[in-house]
Tab-separated table of C-alpha atoms in Angstrom:
chain	number	residue	atom	x	y	z
A	29	MET	CA	93.827	100.112	110.977
A	30	THR	CA	90.269	101.397	111.076
A	31	PRO	CA	87.733	98.814	109.819
A	32	ASP	CA	86.413	99.685	106.371
A	33	ARG	CA	89.101	102.306	105.841
A	34	GLU	CA	88.084	104.196	102.703
A	35	VAL	CA	90.739	104.127	99.995
A	36	VAL	CA	90.596	105.988	96.671
A	37	VAL	CA	92.802	104.865	93.796
A	38	ALA	CA	93.169	107.527	91.089
A	39	LEU	CA	93.655	105.569	87.873
A	40	ASP	CA	95.630	107.027	84.991
A	41	TRP	CA	92.988	106.259	82.347
A	42	SER	CA	89.502	104.933	81.864
A	43	PRO	CA	89.206	101.287	82.998
A	44	ASN	CA	91.462	98.952	81.002
A	45	THR	CA	93.656	95.913	81.440
A	46	ASN	CA	96.456	97.895	83.092
A	47	HIS	CA	93.971	98.139	85.981
A	48	THR	CA	92.577	94.621	86.063
A	49	GLY	CA	94.231	93.563	89.310
A	50	PHE	CA	92.584	96.394	91.233
A	51	TYR	CA	89.139	95.371	89.998
A	52	ILE	CA	89.803	91.680	90.692
A	53	ALA	CA	90.843	92.439	94.278
A	54	LYS	CA	87.713	94.518	94.778
A	55	VAL	CA	85.214	92.105	93.201
A	56	LYS	CA	86.640	89.044	94.935
A	57	GLY	CA	86.464	90.758	98.315
A	58	TRP	CA	90.200	90.750	98.940
A	59	TYR	CA	90.242	94.456	99.798
A	60	GLU	CA	87.243	94.018	102.044
A	61	SER	CA	88.899	91.132	103.859
A	62	GLU	CA	91.792	93.509	104.599
A	63	GLY	CA	89.412	96.057	106.107
A	64	LEU	CA	89.492	98.343	103.067
A	65	LYS	CA	86.635	99.982	101.201
A	66	VAL	CA	88.209	100.818	97.840
A	67	ARG	CA	86.952	103.216	95.186
A	68	LEU	CA	88.605	103.066	91.765
A	69	LEU	CA	88.483	106.498	90.167
A	70	GLY	CA	88.650	106.253	86.379
A	71	ALA	CA	89.824	109.136	84.242
A	72	GLN	CA	86.457	109.271	82.471
A	73	GLU	CA	84.728	110.406	85.657
A	74	PRO	CA	83.798	114.050	86.419
A	75	ASP	CA	86.701	114.366	88.878
A	76	TYR	CA	89.056	114.590	85.888
A	77	ARG	CA	87.231	117.191	83.840
A	78	GLY	CA	89.618	119.789	82.501
A	79	SER	CA	92.419	117.392	81.690
A	80	TYR	CA	91.342	113.952	80.521
A	81	SER	CA	87.822	114.546	79.309
A	82	GLU	CA	87.466	118.167	78.237
A	83	GLU	CA	89.371	120.655	76.130
A	84	ASN	CA	92.522	121.460	78.065
A	85	GLY	CA	94.498	123.671	75.741
A	86	THR	CA	92.338	126.785	75.572
A	87	ASN	CA	91.681	127.631	79.210
A	88	PRO	CA	94.944	128.557	80.947
A	89	ASP	CA	93.157	129.434	84.165
A	90	GLY	CA	91.112	126.248	84.412
A	91	ASP	CA	91.814	123.327	86.698
A	92	TYR	CA	93.999	120.554	85.314
A	93	PRO	CA	93.398	117.584	87.639
A	94	THR	CA	95.941	114.766	87.595
A	95	PRO	CA	96.333	111.549	89.603
A	96	CYS	CA	99.418	112.897	91.417
A	97	ALA	CA	97.646	116.121	92.306
A	98	LYS	CA	94.826	114.125	93.863
A	99	VAL	CA	97.232	112.165	96.054
A	100	ALA	CA	99.036	115.372	97.038
A	101	ALA	CA	95.703	116.912	98.052
A	102	LYS	CA	94.724	113.659	99.796
A	103	THR	CA	91.541	113.348	97.754
A	104	ALA	CA	93.046	110.053	96.583
A	105	THR	CA	95.076	107.578	98.617
A	106	PHE	CA	97.040	106.072	95.739
A	107	ALA	CA	97.501	107.036	92.096
A	108	MET	CA	98.930	105.667	88.890
A	109	ASN	CA	101.400	107.649	86.834
A	110	SER	CA	104.218	107.341	84.339
A	111	PRO	CA	107.832	107.195	85.584
A	112	GLU	CA	108.608	110.647	84.165
A	113	GLY	CA	105.362	111.895	85.715
A	114	VAL	CA	106.657	110.917	89.143
A	115	ILE	CA	110.035	112.500	88.444
A	116	GLY	CA	108.363	115.662	87.158
A	117	TRP	CA	106.150	115.913	90.206
A	118	ASN	CA	109.120	115.581	92.543
A	119	THR	CA	111.224	118.223	90.771
A	120	PRO	CA	108.954	121.281	91.054
A	121	PRO	CA	110.137	124.769	90.127
A	122	PRO	CA	111.745	126.832	92.900
A	123	GLY	CA	109.238	128.209	95.360
A	124	LEU	CA	106.541	125.618	94.696
A	125	ASP	CA	105.996	123.584	97.837
A	126	ARG	CA	104.331	120.207	97.387
A	127	PRO	CA	104.797	116.779	98.962
A	128	ALA	CA	107.364	114.446	97.431
A	129	LEU	CA	105.196	111.521	96.395
A	130	LYS	CA	106.701	108.041	96.581
A	131	THR	CA	106.422	105.208	94.114
A	132	ILE	CA	105.372	102.038	95.917
A	133	ALA	CA	104.896	99.486	93.123
A	134	ALA	CA	105.409	98.809	89.429
A	135	VAL	CA	102.055	98.026	87.826
A	136	LEU	CA	103.753	96.424	84.818
A	137	GLN	CA	107.163	94.791	84.680
A	138	ALA	CA	107.442	94.695	80.890
A	139	GLN	CA	107.721	97.901	78.881
A	140	THR	CA	104.543	98.067	76.775
A	141	SER	CA	104.242	101.775	75.968
A	142	ALA	CA	105.333	103.062	72.570
A	143	ILE	CA	105.012	105.803	69.985
A	144	VAL	CA	102.831	104.652	67.101
A	145	THR	CA	101.841	105.797	63.619
A	146	LEU	CA	99.385	104.342	61.120
A	147	LYS	CA	101.224	101.980	58.793
A	148	GLU	CA	99.405	103.473	55.817
A	149	SER	CA	100.943	106.858	56.663
A	150	GLY	CA	104.365	105.687	55.520
A	151	LEU	CA	105.889	107.066	58.736
A	152	ALA	CA	107.890	103.931	59.337
A	153	ARG	CA	110.418	105.119	61.922
A	154	PRO	CA	110.888	107.990	64.385
A	155	ARG	CA	112.928	110.191	62.043
A	156	ASP	CA	109.933	110.267	59.691
A	157	LEU	CA	108.077	112.353	62.293
A	158	ASP	CA	110.072	115.485	61.432
A	159	GLY	CA	107.549	118.136	60.427
A	160	LYS	CA	104.581	115.987	61.487
A	161	ILE	CA	101.898	116.344	64.175
A	162	TYR	CA	102.323	114.486	67.440
A	163	ALA	CA	99.177	114.200	69.618
A	164	SER	CA	100.434	115.073	73.100
A	165	TYR	CA	99.305	114.436	76.664
A	166	ALA	CA	100.907	117.770	77.622
A	167	ALA	CA	103.417	116.204	79.991
A	168	ARG	CA	106.629	117.946	81.040
A	169	PHE	CA	109.160	115.506	79.543
A	170	GLU	CA	106.995	113.875	76.890
A	171	GLY	CA	107.732	116.047	73.876
A	172	ARG	CA	111.450	116.110	74.608
A	173	ILE	CA	111.572	112.323	74.962
A	174	VAL	CA	109.889	112.000	71.558
A	175	GLN	CA	112.348	114.577	70.206
A	176	LYS	CA	115.288	112.495	71.506
A	177	MET	CA	113.861	109.383	69.860
A	178	ILE	CA	113.645	111.187	66.528
A	179	ARG	CA	117.183	112.559	66.837
A	180	ASN	CA	118.543	109.181	67.919
A	181	ASP	CA	117.082	107.827	64.700
A	182	GLY	CA	118.783	110.500	62.591
A	183	GLY	CA	116.043	113.137	62.404
A	184	THR	CA	116.093	116.794	63.447
A	185	GLY	CA	113.427	116.466	66.128
A	186	ASP	CA	111.329	119.299	64.732
A	187	PHE	CA	107.622	118.440	64.936
A	188	GLN	CA	104.325	119.921	66.069
A	189	GLU	CA	103.052	118.955	69.527
A	190	LYS	CA	99.270	119.176	69.533
A	191	VAL	CA	97.510	119.050	72.915
A	192	LEU	CA	94.072	117.443	72.989
A	193	PRO	CA	91.688	116.039	75.605
A	194	MET	CA	93.589	112.938	76.628
A	195	LEU	CA	90.832	110.356	76.364
A	196	GLY	CA	90.299	111.335	72.727
A	197	ILE	CA	93.919	111.187	71.580
A	198	TRP	CA	93.761	107.648	70.200
A	199	ASN	CA	90.736	108.509	68.070
A	200	THR	CA	92.613	111.563	66.803
A	201	LEU	CA	95.260	109.263	65.375
A	202	LEU	CA	92.679	106.915	63.866
A	203	ALA	CA	90.930	109.905	62.286
A	204	LYS	CA	94.275	111.025	60.827
A	205	ALA	CA	94.069	114.390	62.606
A	206	ALA	CA	97.501	113.609	64.049
A	207	ASP	CA	100.420	111.566	62.731
A	208	ALA	CA	101.664	109.908	65.913
A	209	THR	CA	100.976	109.506	69.599
A	210	TRP	CA	102.059	107.514	72.663
A	211	VAL	CA	99.998	104.442	73.568
A	212	PHE	CA	100.073	101.212	75.513
A	213	THR	CA	100.481	98.365	73.058
A	214	GLY	CA	98.504	96.049	75.345
A	215	TRP	CA	95.435	98.296	75.051
A	216	GLU	CA	95.319	100.649	72.063
A	217	GLY	CA	97.607	98.270	70.182
A	218	VAL	CA	95.115	95.466	70.738
A	219	GLU	CA	92.219	97.718	69.744
A	220	ALA	CA	94.018	98.471	66.483
A	221	LYS	CA	94.346	94.742	65.763
A	222	ARG	CA	90.646	94.260	66.508
A	223	GLN	CA	89.786	97.002	64.020
A	224	GLY	CA	92.203	95.737	61.401
A	225	VAL	CA	94.324	98.880	61.706
A	226	GLU	CA	98.034	98.273	61.110
A	227	LEU	CA	100.491	100.319	63.168
A	228	ASN	CA	104.163	101.187	63.101
A	229	THR	CA	105.367	100.797	66.677
A	230	PHE	CA	108.434	102.584	68.089
A	231	MET	CA	109.429	101.251	71.510
A	232	VAL	CA	111.410	103.869	73.403
A	233	GLN	CA	114.038	101.376	74.574
A	234	ASP	CA	114.834	100.570	70.941
A	235	TYR	CA	116.045	104.142	70.429
A	236	GLY	CA	118.524	104.553	73.260
A	237	ILE	CA	116.143	105.374	76.107
A	238	PRO	CA	116.322	103.159	79.234
A	239	TYR	CA	112.700	103.690	80.220
A	240	GLY	CA	111.355	103.263	83.756
A	241	TYR	CA	108.404	101.276	85.060
A	242	ALA	CA	105.221	102.352	83.292
A	243	PRO	CA	102.806	102.761	84.845
A	244	CYS	CA	103.672	102.837	88.526
A	245	LEU	CA	101.732	103.377	91.741
A	246	VAL	CA	102.382	106.346	94.044
A	247	ALA	CA	101.373	107.424	97.537
A	248	HIS	CA	101.686	110.422	99.842
A	249	PRO	CA	104.681	110.228	102.228
A	250	GLU	CA	102.432	110.991	105.191
A	251	THR	CA	100.200	108.061	104.296
A	252	LEU	CA	103.213	105.765	104.203
A	253	ALA	CA	104.503	107.028	107.538
A	254	ASP	CA	101.146	107.212	109.336
A	255	GLU	CA	99.337	104.148	107.965
A	256	PRO	CA	101.870	101.462	107.061
A	257	ASP	CA	99.465	98.656	107.952
A	258	MET	CA	96.864	100.021	105.564
A	259	VAL	CA	99.430	100.363	102.762
A	260	ARG	CA	100.671	96.855	103.446
A	261	ALA	CA	97.123	95.493	103.316
A	262	PHE	CA	96.310	97.344	100.113
A	263	LEU	CA	99.419	96.068	98.351
A	264	ARG	CA	98.831	92.537	99.576
A	265	ALA	CA	95.318	92.440	98.114
A	266	THR	CA	96.351	94.263	94.927
A	267	ALA	CA	99.244	91.888	94.239
A	268	ARG	CA	96.883	88.990	94.736
A	269	GLY	CA	94.526	90.544	92.185
A	270	PHE	CA	97.150	91.026	89.478
A	271	GLU	CA	98.702	87.612	90.031
A	272	TRP	CA	95.262	85.981	89.768
A	273	ALA	CA	94.506	87.957	86.598
A	274	ALA	CA	97.730	86.746	84.989
A	275	ALA	CA	96.779	83.133	85.738
A	276	HIS	CA	93.118	83.457	84.652
A	277	PRO	CA	93.053	85.928	81.716
A	278	ASP	CA	89.593	85.153	80.323
A	279	GLU	CA	87.888	85.152	83.718
A	280	ALA	CA	89.776	88.302	84.681
A	281	ALA	CA	88.622	90.017	81.487
A	282	ASP	CA	84.988	89.164	82.185
A	283	ILE	CA	85.290	90.498	85.738
A	284	LEU	CA	86.850	93.749	84.488
A	285	VAL	CA	84.072	94.301	81.926
A	286	LYS	CA	81.320	93.783	84.493
A	287	ALA	CA	83.063	95.722	87.275
A	288	ALA	CA	83.711	98.756	85.054
A	289	MET	CA	80.008	98.867	84.241
A	290	ASP	CA	78.894	98.301	87.841
A	291	ASP	CA	81.340	100.815	89.307
A	292	SER	CA	80.929	103.726	86.919
A	293	GLY	CA	78.742	102.715	84.005
A	294	PHE	CA	81.760	102.444	81.730
A	295	VAL	CA	81.251	100.120	78.759
A	296	LEU	CA	84.099	97.894	77.577
A	297	ASP	CA	84.195	95.604	74.553
A	298	ALA	CA	84.328	92.126	76.098
A	299	ASP	CA	86.124	90.476	73.178
A	300	MET	CA	88.762	93.185	73.056
A	301	VAL	CA	89.325	92.988	76.814
A	302	ARG	CA	89.842	89.222	76.606
A	303	MET	CA	92.315	89.667	73.772
A	304	SER	CA	94.171	92.356	75.705
A	305	GLN	CA	94.163	90.351	78.925
A	306	ARG	CA	95.720	87.333	77.215
A	307	GLU	CA	98.422	89.514	75.698
A	308	LEU	CA	99.166	91.601	78.781
A	309	GLY	CA	98.941	89.096	81.630
A	310	GLU	CA	102.607	88.118	81.741
A	311	ALA	CA	103.646	91.787	81.733
A	312	TYR	CA	102.233	92.180	85.252
A	313	LEU	CA	104.732	89.839	86.857
A	314	ASP	CA	108.456	89.434	87.288
A	315	ALA	CA	110.437	86.269	86.524
A	316	GLU	CA	109.306	84.763	89.819
A	317	GLY	CA	105.643	85.425	89.135
A	318	LYS	CA	105.322	88.333	91.576
A	319	TRP	CA	103.626	91.686	91.049
A	320	GLY	CA	104.838	95.134	92.068
A	321	ARG	CA	108.581	94.588	92.435
A	322	MET	CA	111.100	97.174	91.249
A	323	GLU	CA	114.855	97.405	90.818
A	324	ALA	CA	116.945	100.457	91.661
A	325	LEU	CA	119.079	99.835	88.595
A	326	ARG	CA	116.170	100.547	86.244
A	327	TRP	CA	115.197	103.769	87.979
A	328	ASP	CA	118.772	105.027	88.099
A	329	ALA	CA	119.353	104.235	84.429
A	330	TYR	CA	116.344	106.366	83.525
A	331	LEU	CA	117.322	109.231	85.824
A	332	ASP	CA	120.883	109.148	84.502
A	333	TRP	CA	119.590	109.317	80.941
A	334	LEU	CA	117.268	112.251	81.673
A	335	SER	CA	120.177	114.093	83.285
A	336	GLU	CA	122.787	113.317	80.642
A	337	GLU	CA	120.447	114.263	77.800
A	338	GLY	CA	119.628	117.637	79.371
A	339	LEU	CA	115.985	116.871	80.167
A	340	LEU	CA	116.329	117.104	83.941
A	341	THR	CA	115.694	120.850	84.126
A	342	THR	CA	113.780	123.292	86.300
A	343	PHE	CA	111.086	124.648	83.972
A	344	THR	CA	107.724	122.923	84.019
A	345	GLN	CA	105.176	122.902	81.227
A	346	SER	CA	102.371	125.451	81.362
A	347	ARG	CA	99.486	126.682	79.235
A	348	ALA	CA	100.222	130.139	80.663
A	349	PRO	CA	104.030	130.264	81.074
A	350	GLN	CA	105.561	132.393	83.827
A	351	GLU	CA	108.957	133.909	83.094
A	352	GLY	CA	111.710	132.091	84.938
A	353	VAL	CA	109.403	129.305	86.099
A	354	SER	CA	107.669	127.569	83.221
A	355	ALA	CA	107.440	127.348	79.462
A	356	SER	CA	105.101	126.127	76.772
A	357	LEU	CA	105.628	122.673	75.303
A	358	ASP	CA	106.991	124.244	72.120
A	359	GLU	CA	109.452	126.332	74.156
A	360	LEU	CA	110.633	123.291	76.112
A	361	ARG	CA	111.411	121.422	72.903
A	362	ALA	CA	113.170	124.530	71.560
A	363	GLY	CA	115.500	124.564	74.574
A	364	LYS	CA	113.847	127.067	76.924
A	365	VAL	CA	114.075	124.705	79.864
A	366	GLY	CA	115.525	126.677	82.766
A	367	ALA	CA	118.538	125.511	84.737
A	368	CYS	CA	119.837	121.974	84.825
A	369	ILE	CA	118.943	120.060	87.966
A	370	PRO	CA	122.084	118.290	89.225
A	371	ARG	CA	121.698	114.536	89.038
A	372	GLU	CA	122.783	114.173	92.659
A	373	ALA	CA	119.881	116.441	93.659
A	374	VAL	CA	117.447	113.792	92.408
A	375	PRO	CA	118.548	110.542	94.028
A	376	SER	CA	116.338	107.535	93.529
A	377	ALA	CA	115.812	107.569	97.275
A	378	LYS	CA	114.037	110.903	97.029
A	379	LEU	CA	111.580	109.623	94.485
A	380	PHE	CA	111.142	106.027	95.484
A	381	GLN	CA	112.679	105.065	98.813
A	382	MET	CA	115.431	106.053	101.162
A	383	SER	CA	115.862	104.267	104.420
A	384	SER	CA	116.758	106.884	107.013
A	385	SER	CA	118.523	104.420	109.298
A	386	THR	CA	121.173	103.420	106.775
A	387	GLN	CA	122.940	106.793	106.673
A	388	GLY	CA	122.812	107.503	102.991
A	389	ARG	CA	122.905	103.925	101.784
A	390	TRP	CA	120.218	102.190	99.799
A	391	ARG	CA	118.967	99.079	101.501
A	392	PRO	CA	115.359	99.027	100.260
A	393	ARG	CA	113.793	96.039	98.653
A	394	GLY	CA	111.172	98.308	97.152
A	395	THR	CA	109.840	101.776	97.608
A	396	LEU	CA	108.065	102.712	100.817
A	397	SER	CA	108.753	105.868	102.790
A	398	ARG	CA	110.877	105.763	105.914
A	399	PRO	CA	111.135	103.864	108.153
A	400	TYR	CA	109.608	101.138	106.010
A	401	ASN	CA	110.895	99.219	103.022
A	402	LEU	CA	108.792	97.485	100.384
A	403	ALA	CA	110.174	93.985	99.975
A	404	PRO	CA	109.243	90.934	97.971
A	405	SER	CA	107.630	88.553	100.415
A	406	ARG	CA	108.622	84.911	100.443
A	407	ASP	CA	105.253	83.757	101.725
A	408	MET	CA	102.741	86.474	100.834
A	409	HIS	CA	100.885	87.554	97.698
A	410	GLN	CA	102.433	91.004	97.898
A	411	PRO	CA	105.577	93.078	97.970
A	412	SER	CA	105.864	93.107	101.767
A	413	MET	CA	107.047	95.885	104.071
A	414	THR	CA	109.902	95.402	106.502
A	415	SER	CA	111.424	97.869	108.933
A	416	SER	CA	114.828	99.134	107.843
A	417	GLY	CA	118.201	98.768	109.474
A	418	GLY	CA	120.391	95.834	110.371
A	419	GLY	CA	121.709	93.104	108.139
A	420	ARG	CA	124.509	93.129	105.595
A	421	ASP	CA	124.958	95.896	103.056
A	422	ILE	CA	125.284	93.306	100.301
A	423	PRO	CA	123.295	90.063	100.767
A	424	GLU	CA	125.023	86.876	99.673
A	425	HIS	CA	122.074	85.566	97.684
A	426	ASN	CA	120.377	86.247	94.352
A	427	THR	CA	120.117	89.995	94.663
A	428	LEU	CA	120.889	92.727	92.153
A	429	HIS	CA	123.672	94.957	93.476
A	430	ALA	CA	124.860	98.311	92.239
A	431	LEU	CA	127.628	100.389	93.808
A	432	HIS	CA	128.386	103.920	92.699
A	433	GLY	CA	131.347	105.829	94.089
A	434	GLY	CA	130.270	108.943	95.974
A	435	ASN	CA	128.638	111.629	93.877
A	436	ARG	CA	130.748	110.908	90.818
A	437	ARG	CA	128.266	110.187	88.066
A	438	ARG	CA	129.486	109.738	84.537
A	439	SER	CA	127.736	108.135	81.632
A	440	THR	CA	126.534	104.707	82.767
A	441	CYS	CA	123.436	104.180	80.657
A	442	ALA	CA	125.028	101.767	78.170
A	443	MET	CA	126.329	99.523	80.929
A	444	LEU	CA	123.073	99.713	82.839
A	445	MET	CA	121.067	98.791	79.745
A	446	LEU	CA	123.447	95.864	79.123
A	447	VAL	CA	122.978	94.650	82.675
A	448	SER	CA	119.213	94.980	82.319
A	449	MET	CA	119.226	92.914	79.121
A	450	VAL	CA	121.404	90.229	80.704
A	451	HIS	CA	119.161	90.174	83.759
A	452	ASP	CA	116.057	89.726	81.589
A	453	ALA	CA	117.751	86.997	79.563
A	454	ILE	CA	118.762	84.858	82.510
A	455	GLY	CA	115.307	85.256	84.081
A	456	PRO	CA	114.544	82.521	86.598
A	457	TRP	CA	118.188	81.436	86.913
A	458	ARG	CA	118.550	84.484	89.184
A	459	ARG	CA	122.256	85.224	88.795
A	460	HIS	CA	124.291	87.636	90.859
A	461	MET	CA	124.837	90.994	89.193
A	462	TYR	CA	127.376	93.390	90.507
A	463	ILE	CA	128.483	96.789	89.272
A	464	ARG	CA	131.304	98.761	90.857
A	465	ARG	CA	132.868	102.072	89.951
A	466	GLU	CA	136.647	102.088	90.282
A	467	GLU	CA	137.919	105.568	89.521
A	468	ASP	CA	136.361	106.345	86.108
A	469	GLU	CA	135.778	102.757	85.155
A	470	LEU	CA	132.746	100.523	85.591
A	471	GLN	CA	133.418	96.899	86.371
A	472	PHE	CA	130.747	94.293	85.847
A	473	ALA	CA	130.688	90.744	87.144
A	474	LEU	CA	128.103	88.013	86.685
A	475	SER	CA	128.117	84.832	88.699
A	476	ALA	CA	125.771	81.965	89.392
A	477	SER	CA	123.595	82.121	92.473
A	478	SER	CA	121.003	80.267	94.434
A	479	ILE	CA	117.428	80.379	93.196
A	480	GLU	CA	116.017	80.655	96.696
A	481	GLY	CA	113.597	83.568	97.102
A	482	GLN	CA	115.359	86.794	98.095
A	483	PRO	CA	114.815	90.539	97.769
A	484	ILE	CA	114.912	91.859	94.244
A	485	PHE	CA	117.607	94.415	94.825
A	486	CYS	CA	119.923	96.047	97.246
A	487	PHE	CA	121.396	99.322	96.072
A	488	VAL	CA	124.311	100.625	98.124
A	489	ARG	CA	125.923	103.995	97.597
A	490	GLY	CA	129.055	104.243	99.656
């Protein structure tokens, strides 16, 4: 790796506590000690004009910069995005050629994003949003996910989706210019508490949606293939930063406030950041206190749900729709979505990791592009990378296993959500979980296991 390799991280928002670990690693010199010169690109900076910080709904021909687009263009090395943002990027309309970005880490383990309304509005549950205004980030699946939440709660799913400059959406809700929007409870939710604003909070998983890791970190496949040592070093330092932040919330908050100002002149409320850091710290880490780890089960549950609910379709969102290729947000919610994308055409391996040497079988312990796997390290402060191949298909230790028969995919979301809840409940006991499809039937077994450190998951499709 070249000394002082320049690395740009395209953040998904202006600096906040979802990003603390990056700033900690930079300020404490952990990136530098790995030979990395890291720039953290906040969404408030000029690079994002046209999407985050300026009117984006009235200029169809203007640029609409996003974190994923920056990684694809290699103007950023890594980027943060939502799980559906990654899926949307990797399912482009026919004829659009762009690199299939890979998710390499979960920034948060706990699900902290939610749809919110002001308590004083009387909109106490999703079905109350029928006929109301939802302040939208203009994402491909967003409006339809909100629509499914409303319908799952007994509503019709008919609402207005209003697109605004993203960094101003929260203030739009506070000003009562919109009735609902999607936020992170560890940031905007904390700000509401600080201001004495009471919210109604609708967590997506409470309304039948097995949500993915939000946010997550992505990289270009060529970067993963060409510079594995750099990626390994970056993740090692980043994991160290988030794990330190979880253990030292007040100090981490103070570092974030100062670093945001020093880096880009961005002003944060120190008291609010401390409050947020105390609330969010545990969400960074898994049951073993490690950052970045992911489980195939969670990704597949989300992909299965998107497919089964008819959201995995070819049309993308556009401010200037092209016939047969894209549609407006209103048209997408109304059902003008293009053709269904077969679930088997979007394997988790395509989006997150497929080890080429295992002949169609998942053996990753994380999400790096071939021929590398991202694995929880037993002796490092990072999700480590190991070369693929060799070993047993199903380890004998405390690993999450999922077997699906061939391409036969029926409705598995309920079982997957049950497994996820059981897994969360047993936490550090680290049981064995095993799912097998026999004909049309899912069989689930749970047994005790060693608590010795082992990879988080092994997903085998055979």
